[in-house]
Amino acid sequence: MITPAFMAIDAGIAVTNNKEKPDLGEHPNLPKRKKSIVWEYFTVETVGAGCTRAYCKQCNKSFSYINDSKLAGTSHLKRHITLGICQVIRQKNQQGETQDTPNPPKKRPRATPGYAGNGVTFDQSRSNHDIAKMIILHDYPLHIVEQQGFIDLVRILQPQFNPIRSDSVEEDCVALYVREKQNLLNLINGIPGLVNLTLDLWTSNEAMGYVFVRGHFIDGNWNLHHPVLNVIKVPFPLSDGSLSHTILTCLSDWNLEGRLLTLALDKSFSSETLMGNLKGFLSSKNPVILNDQFLNQNCYARVLSHLALDALQAMKETVDKVRQSVKYVKSSESHLEKFIELKQQLQVPSKVDLILDDTSRWDSTYHMLLAACELMEVFACFDTADPDYRMTLTMDEWKQVEKLCKYLKCFHDAANILTLQPYPTANLFFPEVSKLQVELTYAACSDDPFLSSLIKPLYEKFDRYWRESCPILAMAVVLDPRHKMKLVEFTFSKILGENAEPWIRTVDDALREMFIEYNIQMLPFETTNGDDEGDEIMIKTELCPEGSLDDSIYLDDYEFYISDFVGNQQFKSELDEYLEEPLLSNYQEFDILCWWRLNGYRYPTLSRIASDLLSMPTSTVSPDSVFDTEIRKMDNYRSSLSPRTIEALICAKDWLQNKILPIDDSKAFVKMEF
């Protein structure tokens, strides 16, 4: 990485284009004064008539200088010193003999418009900061700064740069993380709404795991954020206590007690005991607005991955045959040439290329099967072109692979919403999830015995996910002005038939209860202080500290407050007005966050609800892990670092890559001792 400090070569090793010219002044007999600083490292000797050569004081190598009154200049002499061409200087530098090693010649300073003083000043601390940022962004090892190749490169780019040690750059990385963590904390403290959390688990070759805690929230300008907040090292397999400790650490680090809306983690590393403990703890410290919905054990990406893997496992033998067939064709150029020649003879119109899958990603296997299906006619006849090919599939097997691909495509399309638009808003999921529910319902009831037996177990698993997740996803889609309750009513009627009405009522009731809760939080109470002769004091309705208010008095006041609003048409009008207004046209490029930012003044309470619900995540994994078939693993190098350094490197990279917080490069970089 060429940092701005390294690029400031004009201040260090710039080479001038001005050539030395003979002095033609009034005193031609006086010795000519050589102005270039290069002559501190070279001597000049006349070797013949009209021929003068320059000799390096270090290695005694000679260079052309004057030949038949033609001046060669000094640029090639400067390159000999500054670029390390001189063997003596290079050897001394490598051996650390700095006392007798000359400093590379510098361009004589001259006044330049736009620069203060005589030129650009090299900043070592700024360069250290840039190196730390480079290491964070590109996952370079910390000890790269001690590798000879890196040292040589930096020395050429900026000879004034002093090499640094890996423990020093580690401090720089942690310091950058600490500074940006404070900026992110300031941002979170200033958001008007609540925060959603997701937990993801990585393993390692050691008996340790790493829990990634990611926050999801919308700021006051309606920008969606999803930063990694913590990476915490825990024993593996996980215990209920270690996971609870992880959550408590995050809440404490980021001042999130009382500010959570949902917490999502995958069933693969949670237990009923853990969920019960978390529910009890979080419900006591957070507004229980969504009741049981605020703890979500269904990771959308992992649900789809499990369905795809189950389908592939059900046809394992046939899938292996296809894989071996593809592998055979691609194993040598002669096999591939025969395959292409046969394809041309059979006039198969497909233009796809065969690909061999990566079994760690199920989408790779899907694409392998899809390409092979398009070329099944060639595979069916390939044994005639190549007698050594003995893995021919029957046409019935190929038809089964085609049916498998059809439903793998459904899972792939459903998962793509997480990759085409990383961390999309929650309103997009209800139609996608419901569409897949309809597809699987029809397939499970198919008259085709093969298809029914393949899809029915998948449908039963996905149906549980749909019934558990759709109420809260439906609430999010109601806040999409293109759909509101209409899509919920249509979808439930299509899937549940005559049983749809209770589900529709559940969503409507939950949204209205949430609306009441948010009104209580947003509207102030008025009380009278009798000691001050009736002065009114506005008390914001936040959670009071434990023991600061008698529970019975508070509940009585609450019931009285609610009763005042139940029959109040003005109180209900904001929600009802929104639901009764005509739907917006279904724009494909509709920006829902922009719409709520522009219309929030019309719906102050609903906009706060929208801010919290639309930022609610459905998947706990990062976009690059959506199609993974295995839990991700921390590499051995990262595992060898301290937990503090691992968290600093991973979190800071996430913040920098996603531009959550702009880095102010003009500020001085401050080291942190740790």
mmCIF file of C-alpha atoms in Angstrom, residues 110 557 627:
data_model
loop_
_atom_site.group_PDB
_atom_site.id
_atom_site.type_symbol
_atom_site.label_atom_id
_atom_site.label_comp_id
_atom_site.label_asym_id
_atom_site.label_seq_id
_atom_site.Cartn_x
_atom_site.Cartn_y
_atom_site.Cartn_z
ATOM 1 C CA ARG A 110 12.813 25.413 -3.587
ATOM 2 C CA ASP A 557 -51.622 5.485 36.397
ATOM 3 C CA PHE A 627 -24.754 -20.340 1.082
#
